[in-house]
Short mmCIF file of C-alpha atoms and ligand atoms in Angstrom, two decimals:
data_model
loop_
_atom_site.label_atom_id
_atom_site.label_comp_id
_atom_site.label_asym_id
_atom_site.label_seq_id
_atom_site.Cartn_x
_atom_site.Cartn_y
_atom_site.Cartn_z
CA MET A 1 0.00 0.00 0.00
CA MET A 2 1.35 3.38 -1.03
CA SER A 3 1.76 5.93 1.76
CA PHE A 4 0.21 9.30 1.05
CA ILE A 5 2.07 12.56 1.52
CA GLY A 6 -1.21 14.47 1.98
CA PRO A 7 -2.66 17.70 0.53
CA ALA A 8 -0.30 20.12 2.34
CA SER A 9 2.83 18.45 0.92
CA ILE A 10 1.33 18.24 -2.54
CA LEU A 11 0.46 21.94 -2.46
CA ALA A 12 4.00 22.77 -1.28
CA LYS A 13 5.61 20.69 -4.04
CA ARG A 14 3.31 22.20 -6.65
CA ALA A 15 4.27 25.70 -5.44
CA GLU A 16 7.96 24.80 -5.66
CA TYR A 17 8.14 22.71 -8.84
CA PHE A 18 5.18 23.70 -11.03
CA PHE A 19 4.56 26.93 -12.86
CA PRO A 20 2.23 29.40 -11.15
CA ALA A 21 -0.12 28.82 -14.10
CA THR A 22 -1.24 25.49 -12.61
CA GLY A 23 -4.38 26.07 -10.60
CA HIS A 24 -6.47 23.82 -8.39
CA PHE A 25 -10.00 23.72 -7.08
CA TYR A 26 -10.82 24.38 -3.38
CA LYS A 27 -9.32 26.27 -0.45
CA ASN A 28 -8.86 22.93 1.28
CA PRO A 29 -8.37 20.37 -1.46
CA PRO A 30 -8.20 16.67 -0.67
CA GLN A 31 -5.55 14.32 -2.08
CA ILE A 32 -7.37 12.00 -4.46
CA VAL A 33 -5.92 8.52 -4.22
CA LYS A 34 -8.46 6.16 -5.72
CA GLY A 35 -11.36 6.02 -8.12
CA TYR A 36 -14.09 3.48 -8.61
CA MET A 37 -16.79 4.16 -11.23
CA GLN A 38 -18.68 7.33 -10.15
CA TYR A 39 -16.75 7.65 -6.90
CA LEU A 40 -13.40 9.10 -5.85
CA PHE A 41 -11.63 8.56 -2.54
CA ASP A 42 -9.18 10.79 -0.70
CA GLU A 43 -6.15 9.98 1.46
CA GLN A 44 -8.42 9.56 4.51
CA ASN A 45 -10.61 7.14 2.55
CA LYS A 46 -13.44 9.66 2.43
CA ARG A 47 -15.73 8.92 -0.51
CA TYR A 48 -16.83 11.60 -2.98
CA THR A 49 -19.47 11.27 -5.67
CA ASP A 50 -17.83 12.66 -8.78
CA LEU A 51 -20.01 14.97 -10.89
CA TYR A 52 -17.22 16.31 -13.09
CA ALA A 53 -15.57 13.16 -14.50
CA GLY A 54 -12.16 14.84 -14.84
CA VAL A 55 -13.68 17.44 -17.17
CA SER A 56 -15.94 15.13 -19.13
CA VAL A 57 -13.38 12.36 -19.57
CA VAL A 58 -14.30 9.40 -17.41
CA ASN A 59 -17.70 8.70 -18.96
CA CYS A 60 -17.52 4.96 -18.21
CA GLY A 61 -16.42 5.51 -14.62
CA HIS A 62 -13.09 5.70 -12.82
CA SER A 63 -10.90 2.62 -13.20
CA ASN A 64 -13.90 0.80 -14.65
CA PRO A 65 -12.89 -2.81 -13.86
CA GLU A 66 -14.14 -4.27 -17.16
CA ILE A 67 -12.25 -1.71 -19.24
CA ALA A 68 -9.16 -1.51 -17.00
CA LYS A 69 -8.70 -5.30 -17.14
CA LYS A 70 -8.46 -5.25 -20.94
CA THR A 71 -6.24 -2.16 -20.92
CA ASN A 72 -3.89 -3.96 -18.53
CA GLU A 73 -3.83 -7.00 -20.80
CA GLN A 74 -2.88 -4.79 -23.73
CA VAL A 75 -0.13 -3.11 -21.64
CA ASN A 76 1.27 -6.55 -20.93
CA ASP A 77 1.07 -7.71 -24.56
CA LEU A 78 2.14 -4.70 -26.62
CA GLN A 79 2.33 -1.11 -25.53
CA HIS A 80 3.77 0.94 -28.35
CA THR A 81 5.10 0.71 -31.89
CA THR A 82 3.89 3.83 -33.84
CA THR A 83 1.91 3.81 -37.07
CA LEU A 84 5.10 2.75 -38.90
CA TYR A 85 4.28 -0.83 -37.91
CA LEU A 86 1.05 -2.69 -38.48
CA THR A 87 -1.03 -3.19 -35.36
CA GLN A 88 -4.64 -4.27 -35.08
CA PRO A 89 -6.43 -2.12 -32.46
CA MET A 90 -6.02 1.16 -34.33
CA VAL A 91 -7.53 -0.08 -37.59
CA GLU A 92 -10.38 -1.76 -35.74
CA LEU A 93 -11.00 1.50 -33.89
CA ALA A 94 -10.95 3.53 -37.11
CA GLU A 95 -13.45 1.08 -38.61
CA LYS A 96 -15.69 1.30 -35.54
CA LEU A 97 -15.55 5.11 -35.59
CA ALA A 98 -16.61 5.12 -39.26
CA GLN A 99 -19.74 3.24 -38.14
CA ILE A 100 -20.70 5.64 -35.35
CA LEU A 101 -19.52 9.04 -36.63
CA PRO A 102 -22.21 11.15 -38.33
CA GLY A 103 -22.97 10.93 -42.06
CA ASP A 104 -20.27 9.73 -44.42
CA ILE A 105 -17.37 10.63 -42.12
CA ALA A 106 -15.19 7.56 -42.36
CA ARG A 107 -11.50 8.47 -42.19
CA THR A 108 -9.67 9.16 -38.97
CA PHE A 109 -6.28 10.48 -37.90
CA PHE A 110 -5.29 9.49 -34.36
CA CYS A 111 -3.43 11.77 -31.99
CA VAL A 112 -3.20 12.28 -28.24
CA THR A 113 -4.83 15.49 -26.97
CA GLY A 114 -7.80 17.61 -27.92
CA SER A 115 -5.52 20.51 -28.81
CA GLU A 116 -3.44 18.35 -31.12
CA ALA A 117 -6.53 17.01 -32.88
CA ASN A 118 -8.05 20.49 -33.35
CA GLU A 119 -4.72 21.73 -34.68
CA GLY A 120 -4.71 18.81 -37.14
CA ALA A 121 -8.31 19.47 -38.16
CA MET A 122 -7.46 23.09 -38.92
CA ALA A 123 -4.40 22.08 -40.94
CA LEU A 124 -6.57 19.62 -42.87
CA ALA A 125 -9.10 22.36 -43.64
CA ARG A 126 -6.30 24.54 -45.01
CA LEU A 127 -4.93 21.69 -47.12
CA PHE A 128 -8.33 20.89 -48.60
CA THR A 129 -9.59 24.42 -49.24
CA ARG A 130 -6.16 25.92 -50.01
CA LYS A 131 -7.38 28.84 -47.94
CA GLN A 132 -5.96 30.33 -44.78
CA GLY A 133 -8.37 31.90 -42.32
CA PHE A 134 -10.69 30.67 -39.56
CA ILE A 135 -13.89 31.80 -37.91
CA ALA A 136 -14.63 30.95 -34.29
CA LEU A 137 -17.20 31.78 -31.64
CA LYS A 138 -16.59 34.06 -28.70
CA GLY A 139 -16.74 31.93 -25.57
CA GLY A 140 -15.30 28.89 -27.37
CA LEU A 141 -12.24 26.92 -26.26
CA HIS A 142 -10.22 24.74 -28.61
CA GLY A 143 -6.88 24.03 -26.98
CA ARG A 144 -3.53 25.34 -25.91
CA THR A 145 -1.34 25.13 -29.01
CA HIS A 146 -0.58 28.39 -30.80
CA LEU A 147 -3.30 28.08 -33.44
CA THR A 148 -5.96 26.53 -31.22
CA LEU A 149 -5.37 29.26 -28.62
CA SER A 150 -5.73 31.77 -31.41
CA VAL A 151 -9.27 30.56 -32.11
CA THR A 152 -10.12 30.31 -28.41
CA GLY A 153 -12.62 33.02 -27.53
CA ILE A 154 -12.30 33.02 -23.73
CA PRO A 155 -9.99 35.85 -22.62
CA MET A 156 -8.66 34.07 -19.50
CA TRP A 157 -7.36 31.12 -21.52
CA ARG A 158 -5.69 33.19 -24.25
CA LEU A 159 -2.17 32.68 -23.02
CA ASP A 160 -0.10 35.47 -24.54
CA ASN A 161 -0.37 38.62 -26.58
CA GLN A 162 1.33 37.13 -29.60
CA LEU A 163 -1.45 34.83 -30.78
CA VAL A 164 -2.38 34.71 -34.46
CA GLN A 165 -4.71 37.60 -35.26
CA GLU A 166 -4.44 37.83 -39.01
CA HIS A 167 -7.16 35.84 -40.80
CA ILE A 168 -8.86 34.86 -37.51
CA TYR A 169 -12.39 36.16 -37.03
CA PHE A 170 -14.61 35.88 -33.97
CA ILE A 171 -18.37 36.20 -33.97
CA ASP A 172 -20.80 36.35 -31.04
CA ARG A 173 -22.28 33.12 -29.81
CA PRO A 174 -26.04 32.81 -30.13
CA HIS A 175 -26.61 33.29 -26.41
CA SER A 176 -26.74 36.38 -24.25
CA VAL A 177 -28.13 37.40 -20.88
CA GLU A 178 -29.10 40.80 -22.25
CA ILE A 179 -31.12 39.89 -25.35
CA SER A 180 -33.30 36.94 -26.34
CA THR A 181 -31.67 33.83 -27.77
CA GLN A 182 -33.47 34.46 -31.06
CA GLU A 183 -32.01 37.97 -31.31
CA ALA A 184 -28.59 36.69 -30.30
CA MET A 185 -28.79 34.06 -33.03
CA THR A 186 -29.79 36.63 -35.67
CA GLN A 187 -26.87 38.85 -34.66
CA SER A 188 -24.43 35.97 -34.71
CA LEU A 189 -25.55 34.89 -38.19
CA GLU A 190 -25.40 38.46 -39.49
CA GLN A 191 -21.84 38.79 -38.23
CA LEU A 192 -20.95 35.49 -39.89
CA GLU A 193 -22.42 36.57 -43.19
CA MET A 194 -20.58 39.88 -43.10
CA ILE A 195 -17.23 38.19 -42.48
CA LEU A 196 -17.88 35.64 -45.22
CA LYS A 197 -18.82 38.36 -47.72
CA LYS A 198 -15.63 40.24 -47.00
CA HIS A 199 -13.11 37.45 -46.39
CA GLY A 200 -14.82 34.19 -47.38
CA ASP A 201 -12.50 33.58 -50.32
CA ASN A 202 -9.61 33.17 -47.89
CA ILE A 203 -11.32 31.38 -44.98
CA ALA A 204 -10.72 27.65 -44.65
CA ALA A 205 -13.14 26.75 -41.88
CA MET A 206 -15.26 27.74 -38.96
CA ILE A 207 -14.55 25.84 -35.74
CA VAL A 208 -17.27 25.44 -33.08
CA GLU A 209 -18.08 23.33 -30.06
CA PRO A 210 -21.65 22.02 -30.50
CA ILE A 211 -22.20 22.96 -26.87
CA GLN A 212 -19.66 25.32 -25.36
CA GLY A 213 -18.11 23.59 -22.37
CA ASN A 214 -15.61 25.93 -20.82
CA GLY A 215 -17.65 28.90 -22.00
CA GLY A 216 -20.36 27.97 -19.46
CA ILE A 217 -22.36 25.08 -21.00
CA ILE A 218 -23.95 27.09 -23.79
CA MET A 219 -26.24 25.22 -26.15
CA TYR A 220 -27.41 26.93 -29.34
CA PRO A 221 -30.92 27.20 -30.80
CA GLU A 222 -31.77 24.03 -32.71
CA GLU A 223 -31.54 25.60 -36.16
CA TYR A 224 -28.32 27.57 -35.54
CA LEU A 225 -25.69 25.17 -36.89
CA LYS A 226 -27.82 24.34 -39.94
CA LYS A 227 -28.00 28.02 -40.82
CA VAL A 228 -24.28 28.40 -40.13
CA GLN A 229 -23.51 25.50 -42.45
CA GLU A 230 -25.68 26.93 -45.24
CA LEU A 231 -23.81 30.23 -45.06
CA LEU A 232 -20.41 28.52 -44.95
CA ALA A 233 -21.25 26.28 -47.90
CA ALA A 234 -21.94 29.29 -50.11
CA TYR A 235 -18.31 30.34 -49.63
CA GLN A 236 -16.73 26.85 -49.64
CA VAL A 237 -15.82 27.23 -45.97
CA LEU A 238 -15.69 23.98 -43.99
CA LEU A 239 -17.40 23.36 -40.64
CA ILE A 240 -15.17 21.81 -37.98
CA VAL A 241 -17.07 20.58 -34.95
CA ASP A 242 -15.01 20.27 -31.76
CA GLU A 243 -16.60 17.40 -29.81
CA VAL A 244 -13.65 17.11 -27.43
CA GLN A 245 -15.87 17.73 -24.42
CA THR A 246 -19.27 16.71 -25.78
CA GLY A 247 -18.42 13.50 -27.64
CA TYR A 248 -19.31 9.91 -26.81
CA GLY A 249 -22.69 10.06 -25.16
CA ARG A 250 -22.19 12.96 -22.78
CA THR A 251 -25.15 14.99 -24.10
CA GLY A 252 -27.61 12.14 -24.61
CA LYS A 253 -26.55 11.58 -28.24
CA MET A 254 -23.36 9.84 -29.32
CA PHE A 255 -22.19 13.22 -30.66
CA ALA A 256 -23.71 16.55 -29.63
CA VAL A 257 -23.84 17.80 -33.22
CA GLU A 258 -26.66 15.26 -33.75
CA HIS A 259 -28.91 17.54 -31.67
CA TYR A 260 -28.79 20.03 -34.54
CA GLY A 261 -29.30 17.64 -37.47
CA VAL A 262 -25.99 18.68 -39.04
CA VAL A 263 -23.13 16.60 -40.44
CA PRO A 264 -19.90 18.60 -40.13
CA ASP A 265 -17.03 18.41 -42.61
CA ILE A 266 -14.52 17.55 -39.91
CA ILE A 267 -15.25 16.25 -36.41
CA VAL A 268 -12.76 16.27 -33.55
CA THR A 269 -12.96 14.03 -30.49
CA ALA A 270 -10.78 13.24 -27.47
CA LYS A 271 -11.36 12.99 -23.72
CA ALA A 272 -14.08 10.35 -23.21
CA LEU A 273 -12.87 8.10 -26.03
CA GLY A 274 -10.06 6.79 -23.84
CA ASN A 275 -11.92 7.09 -20.50
CA GLY A 276 -8.66 8.45 -19.03
CA ILE A 277 -6.11 6.96 -21.44
CA PRO A 278 -5.03 9.82 -23.73
CA ILE A 279 -6.36 9.53 -27.28
CA SER A 280 -7.84 12.02 -29.74
CA THR A 281 -9.07 12.00 -33.30
CA PHE A 282 -9.99 14.16 -36.23
CA SER A 283 -12.17 12.55 -38.85
CA THR A 284 -13.65 13.52 -42.17
CA ARG A 285 -15.21 12.18 -45.35
CA SER A 286 -13.02 10.68 -48.07
CA GLU A 287 -13.15 13.66 -50.41
CA ILE A 288 -11.52 15.91 -47.78
CA ALA A 289 -9.17 13.22 -46.46
CA GLU A 290 -7.69 12.88 -49.95
CA ALA A 291 -6.12 16.34 -49.55
CA PHE A 292 -3.98 15.16 -46.63
CA THR A 293 -1.13 13.53 -48.56
CA LYS A 294 2.02 14.98 -47.02
CA PRO A 295 3.55 12.52 -44.54
CA SER A 296 2.33 13.16 -40.99
CA ALA A 297 2.40 11.09 -37.82
CA SER A 298 1.82 11.55 -34.12
CA THR A 299 4.25 9.33 -32.18
CA PHE A 300 1.63 8.07 -29.75
CA GLY A 301 -1.36 8.42 -32.09
CA GLY A 302 -3.39 5.22 -32.18
CA ASN A 303 -0.98 3.35 -29.93
CA PRO A 304 -2.24 -0.13 -29.06
CA VAL A 305 -3.06 0.69 -25.42
CA ALA A 306 -5.11 3.77 -26.26
CA ALA A 307 -6.77 2.24 -29.31
CA GLN A 308 -7.67 -1.01 -27.54
CA THR A 309 -9.00 0.94 -24.56
CA ALA A 310 -11.13 3.10 -26.86
CA LEU A 311 -12.59 0.00 -28.51
CA ASN A 312 -13.49 -1.36 -25.10
CA VAL A 313 -14.96 1.98 -24.06
CA LEU A 314 -17.27 2.02 -27.08
CA GLN A 315 -18.25 -1.59 -26.48
CA TYR A 316 -18.96 -0.87 -22.80
CA MET A 317 -21.06 2.18 -23.72
CA GLU A 318 -23.15 0.13 -26.13
CA LYS A 319 -23.58 -2.81 -23.79
CA ASN A 320 -24.70 -0.57 -20.93
CA TYR A 321 -26.83 1.85 -23.01
CA LEU A 322 -24.86 4.80 -21.66
CA VAL A 323 -26.05 7.25 -24.34
CA LYS A 324 -29.68 6.58 -23.42
CA GLN A 325 -28.81 6.70 -19.74
CA ALA A 326 -27.17 10.12 -20.20
CA GLN A 327 -30.33 11.45 -21.82
CA GLU A 328 -32.71 9.99 -19.23
CA LEU A 329 -30.68 10.87 -16.14
CA GLY A 330 -29.84 14.26 -17.65
CA ASP A 331 -33.52 15.05 -18.20
CA TYR A 332 -34.21 14.02 -14.61
CA LEU A 333 -31.32 16.06 -13.20
CA LYS A 334 -32.31 19.15 -15.17
CA LYS A 335 -35.97 18.89 -14.19
CA LYS A 336 -35.07 18.54 -10.50
CA LEU A 337 -32.61 21.46 -10.68
CA GLN A 338 -35.36 23.62 -12.16
CA GLN A 339 -37.49 22.87 -9.13
CA ILE A 340 -34.89 24.26 -6.70
CA ASP A 341 -35.94 27.69 -5.51
CA SER A 342 -32.79 29.68 -4.83
CA PRO A 343 -31.78 33.34 -5.27
CA PHE A 344 -28.37 32.14 -6.44
CA ILE A 345 -29.59 30.28 -9.53
CA GLN A 346 -29.92 32.49 -12.60
CA GLU A 347 -30.22 29.94 -15.41
CA ILE A 348 -29.95 26.19 -15.99
CA ARG A 349 -28.49 25.13 -19.33
CA GLY A 350 -27.37 22.12 -21.32
CA THR A 351 -28.65 18.69 -22.17
CA GLY A 352 -27.98 15.09 -21.20
CA LEU A 353 -25.36 14.86 -18.49
CA MET A 354 -23.79 18.16 -19.48
CA ILE A 355 -25.64 20.67 -17.33
CA GLY A 356 -24.55 24.16 -16.31
CA VAL A 357 -26.07 26.14 -13.46
CA GLN A 358 -25.45 29.86 -13.89
CA ILE A 359 -24.85 31.34 -10.45
CA GLN A 360 -25.67 34.93 -9.52
CA SER A 361 -24.94 36.79 -6.33
CA PRO A 362 -27.72 39.01 -5.00
CA ASP A 363 -25.24 40.49 -2.48
CA PRO A 364 -23.18 43.19 -4.29
CA LEU A 365 -20.23 42.64 -1.92
CA ILE A 366 -19.78 39.03 -3.05
CA THR A 367 -19.11 38.20 -6.70
CA SER A 368 -20.88 35.37 -8.47
CA ALA A 369 -17.46 33.68 -8.90
CA GLU A 370 -16.89 33.82 -5.12
CA ARG A 371 -20.35 32.37 -4.55
CA THR A 372 -19.57 29.61 -7.01
CA ASP A 373 -16.34 28.76 -5.18
CA GLU A 374 -18.20 28.69 -1.89
CA ILE A 375 -20.77 26.27 -3.32
CA LEU A 376 -18.02 24.03 -4.72
CA GLU A 377 -16.19 23.98 -1.38
CA LYS A 378 -19.29 23.13 0.65
CA LEU A 379 -20.34 20.40 -1.76
CA LYS A 380 -16.83 18.93 -1.60
CA ASP A 381 -16.92 18.93 2.21
CA ALA A 382 -20.26 17.08 2.00
CA GLY A 383 -18.79 14.50 -0.42
CA TYR A 384 -19.69 15.81 -3.90
CA LEU A 385 -17.20 17.02 -6.50
CA ILE A 386 -18.55 19.27 -9.22
CA GLY A 387 -16.82 21.53 -11.75
CA LYS A 388 -17.07 25.18 -12.66
CA ASN A 389 -16.66 27.11 -15.90
CA GLY A 390 -18.04 30.13 -17.75
CA LEU A 391 -16.50 33.40 -18.86
CA ASN A 392 -16.69 34.65 -15.27
CA ARG A 393 -16.06 31.27 -13.61
CA ASP A 394 -19.53 31.35 -12.11
CA VAL A 395 -21.24 28.35 -13.67
CA LEU A 396 -21.60 25.08 -11.78
CA ALA A 397 -20.61 22.31 -14.19
CA LEU A 398 -22.42 19.01 -13.74
CA GLN A 399 -20.79 16.45 -16.03
CA PRO A 400 -20.69 13.21 -14.06
CA PRO A 401 -19.54 9.82 -15.31
CA LEU A 402 -22.45 8.44 -17.35
CA VAL A 403 -22.53 5.44 -15.02
CA ILE A 404 -23.86 7.59 -12.17
CA THR A 405 -27.17 6.38 -10.71
CA LYS A 406 -30.47 8.10 -9.99
CA GLU A 407 -29.81 7.54 -6.28
CA ASP A 408 -26.48 9.39 -6.54
CA ILE A 409 -28.24 12.24 -8.31
CA ASP A 410 -31.01 12.39 -5.71
CA SER A 411 -28.56 12.57 -2.82
CA PHE A 412 -26.50 15.20 -4.65
CA LEU A 413 -29.60 17.31 -5.30
CA ALA A 414 -30.63 17.13 -1.63
CA CYS A 415 -27.15 18.29 -0.66
CA LEU A 416 -27.04 21.07 -3.27
CA GLU A 417 -30.39 22.38 -2.10
CA LYS A 418 -29.10 22.50 1.48
CA VAL A 419 -25.86 24.22 0.44
CA LEU A 420 -27.76 26.84 -1.59
N1 PMP B 501 -11.62 21.50 -27.06
C1 PMP B 501 -12.49 21.53 -26.03
C2 PMP B 501 -13.93 21.75 -26.32
C3 PMP B 501 -12.04 21.33 -24.72
O1 PMP B 501 -12.91 21.35 -23.72
C4 PMP B 501 -10.66 21.12 -24.50
C5 PMP B 501 -10.08 20.90 -23.11
N2 PMP B 501 -10.86 21.13 -22.05
C6 PMP B 501 -9.79 21.10 -25.60
C7 PMP B 501 -10.31 21.29 -26.87
C8 PMP B 501 -8.31 20.85 -25.43
O2 PMP B 501 -8.10 19.53 -25.12
P1 PMP B 501 -6.72 19.04 -24.47
O3 PMP B 501 -6.64 19.64 -23.11
O4 PMP B 501 -6.83 17.54 -24.45
O5 PMP B 501 -5.63 19.51 -25.37
#
C-alpha cells in the first residue's frame, strides 16, 4: 500500500516545482488517491461522488474494472510501436468510428490530446480548401497550441499577446443574458455573413463546439448550426465541430452535433474516447481526407493501449446503453434542478449529463465567482465534487460519469439544495 504525503505536501511541491499557471479547485483540497466508477476517494478514505468526470473524460467511470482489465492485458502484450508498424487495435477502432460518426465521415487520424486534434483538423481544412483563415465563436475553447489558442474566444485562456490575429475572425455566440436567444442568433448569423462576404474567399473553416463547455455550457438554438452551415457552404468554408468535451454520449446523443441535425465536414474528439487513457481524433469524409497527402504522424497516435481501450470503451457504452442513460438521467437532473428555488440560480443550461447552473450573487459585496467557489467547497466537504466554468467562472458544471445512478443524483440534489 502506497503511503500518502497528503494535501499540504502536494500543495508545497506544486508551489515549488510547477509553474504558477497550474491552478487547483478548493481552499482545502483533498488528495485524491483512488477512483471506482462514479466515486473518488481521498487519502483519509473519504468517498466523494464525482459529478465532473475529470472534465468530461471518465464517462464509463473511474478505473472501470471491465475496461481496466483489458487495458492492462494490452499493456502486458504490446504497448507501443507507432503507425510505422502494423497493429490491429487502431484499424479496428478507425473502422468502428466510421460506423458511429455522423454521415459519411469515415476516415480518422489518431493523436493524443484535444488541442493536437483540433490543430490537425485546422491544418486539414487549409490543405483541402487551399485557404488560410478561420472563424470561431466568442466563448469557445479549442486548446492550448498556438493556433488553437488563437481561435479560443475566452480571454482568461488566451495565453499570450502574440497569438495569431491575421485571418482569424470571432463572432458572437447565439446566447446572451441581455437579449433573447433568437435575437442573439440573428446577430451571430449576421456577423458570420458579413465576415464571409468580405473574407470568405480566404477562410478555410469555422470551428465550433456544438455545446460550449468551458464557456459555461452554452447550447445553441436548434436551427443555428444548420443556418451556419448553409452560409459557410456558399463560400466553400468547412465546418469543424469540436466534440472534445461533448463527444461519446455525454449529451444524450453519441455526438452533440446530432442535436442540430448537421453533419460537419470535420469532427474532432478526445477525452471520453479513452476514458482516461489519452487519445484524440480528427475525422472527415473521403473527399476531404484525400487532400492530406504529405507525410504526418503523431508518435503516440493510435498506440495499441489507447486504441484497444477506446474499442473497449465504445463496447462498454453500447452494452450498458450509456447514451440513453445520459439522456434519461440528464432530463431528470435538469428537471429537478429547475425545481430548486434559490436566489443564487440564474439559469440552468445544457442537455444530457452536461448541465450548467449559472450562479448569480444578490449580495453586491460578493461576486458570483466567489459564490460559485463557496458552493463548490461546501459540496466537496459534503462529499460531492462538481466543476465550474463560464466566462466569469460562475457556472456550476455538472458532467458526471455516465454510469452515475439516480440515487447518486437524488442525494447530490438534496445536498445542493441544502448548500444553496
Ligand atoms: N476543445 C475543447 C472543447 C475542450 O474542452 C478542451 C479541453 N478542455 C480542448 C479542446 C483541449 O483539449 P486538451 O486539453 O486535451 O488539449
